[in-house]
Amino acid sequence: MLNMTTSKSSQNTLFHLLFIAIILIFTSCEHKEEISDKEQFINNLISQMTLEEKLGQMNLVTAGQITTGEYVSKDVHQNIKEGLVGGIFNVKSAEKIREIQDIAVNESRLKIPLLFGMDVIHGYETTFPIPLGLSCSWDTALIRKSARIAAIEATSDGINWTFSPMVDLSRDPRWGRVSEGSGEDPFLGSAIAQAMVKGYQQSELSSSTTLLSCVKHFALYGAPEGGRDYNTVDMSRIRMYNEYFPPYKAAIEAGAGSVMTAFNEVDGIPATGNKWLLTEVLRNQWGFKGFVISDYTSLDEMMEHGMGNLQQVSALALNAGLNMDMVSEGFLTTLKESLDDGIISMETIDESVRLILSAKYDLGLFEDPYKYLNSKNNKSIIFNKEHRNTARKIASQSIVLLKNEEKILPLKKVKNIALIGPLAHTRQNMAGTWSVATNLDSCISVLDGLQYFAGDSITLNYAKGSNLTNDSILELNATMFGRELKRNQSNTELLKEALFIANQSDIIIAALGESSEMSGESSSRTNIQLPDAQQHLFNELIKTGKPVILLLFTGRPLVLNNEDKKAKAILNVWFPGTEAGLAIADVLFGHVNPSGKLTTTFPRSVGQIPIYYNHKNTGRPLENNEGRFEKFKTNYLDERNEPLYPFGFGLSYTEFEYSNMQLSKRIVRQNDSLEVSIEVKNTGNYDGYEVVQLYVRDFVGTITRPVKELKGFKKIFIEKGNTKTLRFVLTTDDLKFYNYNLDFVVETGKFSVMIGPNSRDLTSMEFKLSE
């Protein structure tokens, strides 16, 4: 019996131990699940960090390999080793990035991987048209594809974070950074912002080919007084919400992982330290979950704005909602003292660190710090044939035909071409501004492209014709960063050579305009005509009596009254990217029918600026399309009101006829929808794409409303002789706006809906919105 009892007791003990073991196993599993959870992982990591290491995560430094600002960080290697750096930018090549990441994950105490950022703005080594040019394609699928290719190339080289897209709406072509945005319209700008974010990030950040995007510059950076970069911005909140905010908000809704602050002030407080902007609007109203970074030294620049010393502006920025400091090192060097003084809290610091670590977690860097460095065949990925072919296609779709007198284009039966101009054979200027990763020598110039197409059947002669400008100092400042144009002959000598070949030619192609660095950051201009030397060259070429085709290189709208009168044709090619010459030749010779449409208004005079299509009416309106002057009306003594080229404008080698516009109903109730249809016929001799644009006007509101607003567009291909019926659906959400109280509302009343090829030439019908 005793043995039986002992055996039973042992059995019970065994069962008890087994039960405990099972509990332990389940507890262990639960614990592992909690540890693998992102929030728990980050909280655990933060709990191990010293204050200095936390501030280090909030510190972004530059290695200085690529120039995008004035200051270069010091002691980078040692600071990474000590855990005082959260990310680094302006380093190019997987090898260099691996060396730096090695320091972070092998030599720092907590082995936290670094973010590696770069201004991948319109491509990596395969470079697409400048963003303003890209927007003129009106093709969000192609724009998204450009961002996808940029992400594939950059990530294969170790980059995991891009400071793009720039979504700043701008209506002032004097401002140099108009070249980096998508133009003047919030509806189109919002669509492009979402396309770019989705192209970079896809649906899953943990993929090894996705880039963390950074929407910039929040906010209102595109509206500086006088068009002068970094200058004061002052506007009503009604204008902010209805016109300038939408592209930022759209990018946030698309899932952008980070936001960069602007250099300018908003409501009297610099954006980098503006709590209303960074916390109330961005987080509370829009629900942004990512992290906010300053622009290059914009934190310490708040001292120049008069906001205090470095410690004061650093505390101001942190409390406002800034999470990461780019280059200023204000967070790193002053926040400990502010914490001791009770000006800031540890909770605020921890929240910033949490957001930065969260981005690293989502990118998969904790799982594999080298995940963006594992591509063994990145040379076959970067600048490959497939990517270059896509860049060529996108560039040709972005070119805008502004004039085509007597249908001189496409070129037909031409035997002798004179290619003349300082932009005709400069590979270094084809990619445009903010092409920091581009191998400029790999770009295809206009001369390269035309030689490829001309073959033996066409005689092609080239002459520079003039220097970029008569002012050698201005030319030096406008050709920085390896974009120099050799200035080894006088304008007189260059003109003589040009006129010699011009007089032997059947036709003259004049490649004129800006150099790539005449637009972009810190490249504002007061005179937005062609540079003086090139104006003289153009006029002399016109005097030969030979037909002149102007290839316009520019990063902004220019005043082109003289050129529009005298040139037979004008192709605005912007800066087309690495495949520039081939894309331009595609259009010149008719292999591609141009379909680009302007996304910025071209003024007749700098005195009209700011000028944009969706302006409001005055109490004394006068369209002034006939150029007449009428006293006590809103007009100029010396200029017409309307622009030279309106928003949405762009010609084709074929013609399109709009007819039979119809509305599904004339009275629309709230929460209902309205179908708008129109027939578009290709009546010309070429197949082609047309961008059909839909605008709406709200005639009566509790606040004044614009004369028209873009509310829809479709880019369609129509074969010659064919007709397509397009249908748009408008909902009451499309008619909403922010009222005086900043409530997002729709108001009943009379509306007009307009459809056409641009914002000027429209067919319209009216409808009524009722309750």
PDB file of C-alpha atoms in Angstrom, residues 134-148 182 187-200 394 397-398 599 691 710 712-715:
ATOM      1  CA  LEU A 134       6.707  65.810 -64.502  1.00  0.00           C
ATOM      2  CA  SER A 135       3.486  67.470 -63.406  1.00  0.00           C
ATOM      3  CA  CYS A 136       2.891  68.658 -66.978  1.00  0.00           C
ATOM      4  CA  SER A 137       2.401  65.051 -68.054  1.00  0.00           C
ATOM      5  CA  TRP A 138      -0.851  65.043 -66.038  1.00  0.00           C
ATOM      6  CA  ASP A 139      -0.256  61.298 -65.796  1.00  0.00           C
ATOM      7  CA  THR A 140      -0.292  60.177 -62.162  1.00  0.00           C
ATOM      8  CA  ALA A 141       0.430  56.562 -63.106  1.00  0.00           C
ATOM      9  CA  LEU A 142       3.638  57.575 -64.896  1.00  0.00           C
ATOM     10  CA  ILE A 143       4.575  59.930 -62.057  1.00  0.00           C
ATOM     11  CA  ARG A 144       4.087  57.135 -59.552  1.00  0.00           C
ATOM     12  CA  LYS A 145       6.232  54.877 -61.733  1.00  0.00           C
ATOM     13  CA  SER A 146       9.023  57.470 -61.742  1.00  0.00           C
ATOM     14  CA  ALA A 147       8.988  57.454 -57.940  1.00  0.00           C
ATOM     15  CA  ARG A 148       8.948  53.656 -57.909  1.00  0.00           C
ATOM     16  CA  SER A 182       3.732  70.501 -59.152  1.00  0.00           C
ATOM     17  CA  PHE A 187      -6.374  69.499 -56.830  1.00  0.00           C
ATOM     18  CA  LEU A 188      -3.688  68.382 -59.281  1.00  0.00           C
ATOM     19  CA  GLY A 189      -0.978  68.934 -56.675  1.00  0.00           C
ATOM     20  CA  SER A 190      -2.814  66.632 -54.265  1.00  0.00           C
ATOM     21  CA  ALA A 191      -3.139  63.872 -56.857  1.00  0.00           C
ATOM     22  CA  ILE A 192       0.568  64.072 -57.674  1.00  0.00           C
ATOM     23  CA  ALA A 193       1.550  64.163 -53.985  1.00  0.00           C
ATOM     24  CA  GLN A 194      -0.305  60.907 -53.383  1.00  0.00           C
ATOM     25  CA  ALA A 195       1.197  59.301 -56.484  1.00  0.00           C
ATOM     26  CA  MET A 196       4.725  60.163 -55.353  1.00  0.00           C
ATOM     27  CA  VAL A 197       4.243  58.894 -51.794  1.00  0.00           C
ATOM     28  CA  LYS A 198       2.759  55.624 -53.020  1.00  0.00           C
ATOM     29  CA  GLY A 199       5.534  55.235 -55.571  1.00  0.00           C
ATOM     30  CA  TYR A 200       8.196  55.581 -52.909  1.00  0.00           C
ATOM     31  CA  ILE A 394       8.073  60.171 -69.303  1.00  0.00           C
ATOM     32  CA  GLN A 397       5.132  63.087 -72.162  1.00  0.00           C
ATOM     33  CA  SER A 398       6.177  66.128 -70.101  1.00  0.00           C
ATOM     34  CA  THR A 599       0.557  73.335 -64.537  1.00  0.00           C
ATOM     35  CA  VAL A 691      -5.822  65.896 -71.215  1.00  0.00           C
ATOM     36  CA  LEU A 710     -10.067  72.128 -61.258  1.00  0.00           C
ATOM     37  CA  GLY A 712     -11.228  66.421 -62.463  1.00  0.00           C
ATOM     38  CA  PHE A 713      -9.020  65.441 -65.395  1.00  0.00           C
ATOM     39  CA  LYS A 714      -8.473  62.462 -67.643  1.00  0.00           C
ATOM     40  CA  LYS A 715      -5.632  61.770 -70.039  1.00  0.00           C
TER      41      LYS A 715
END
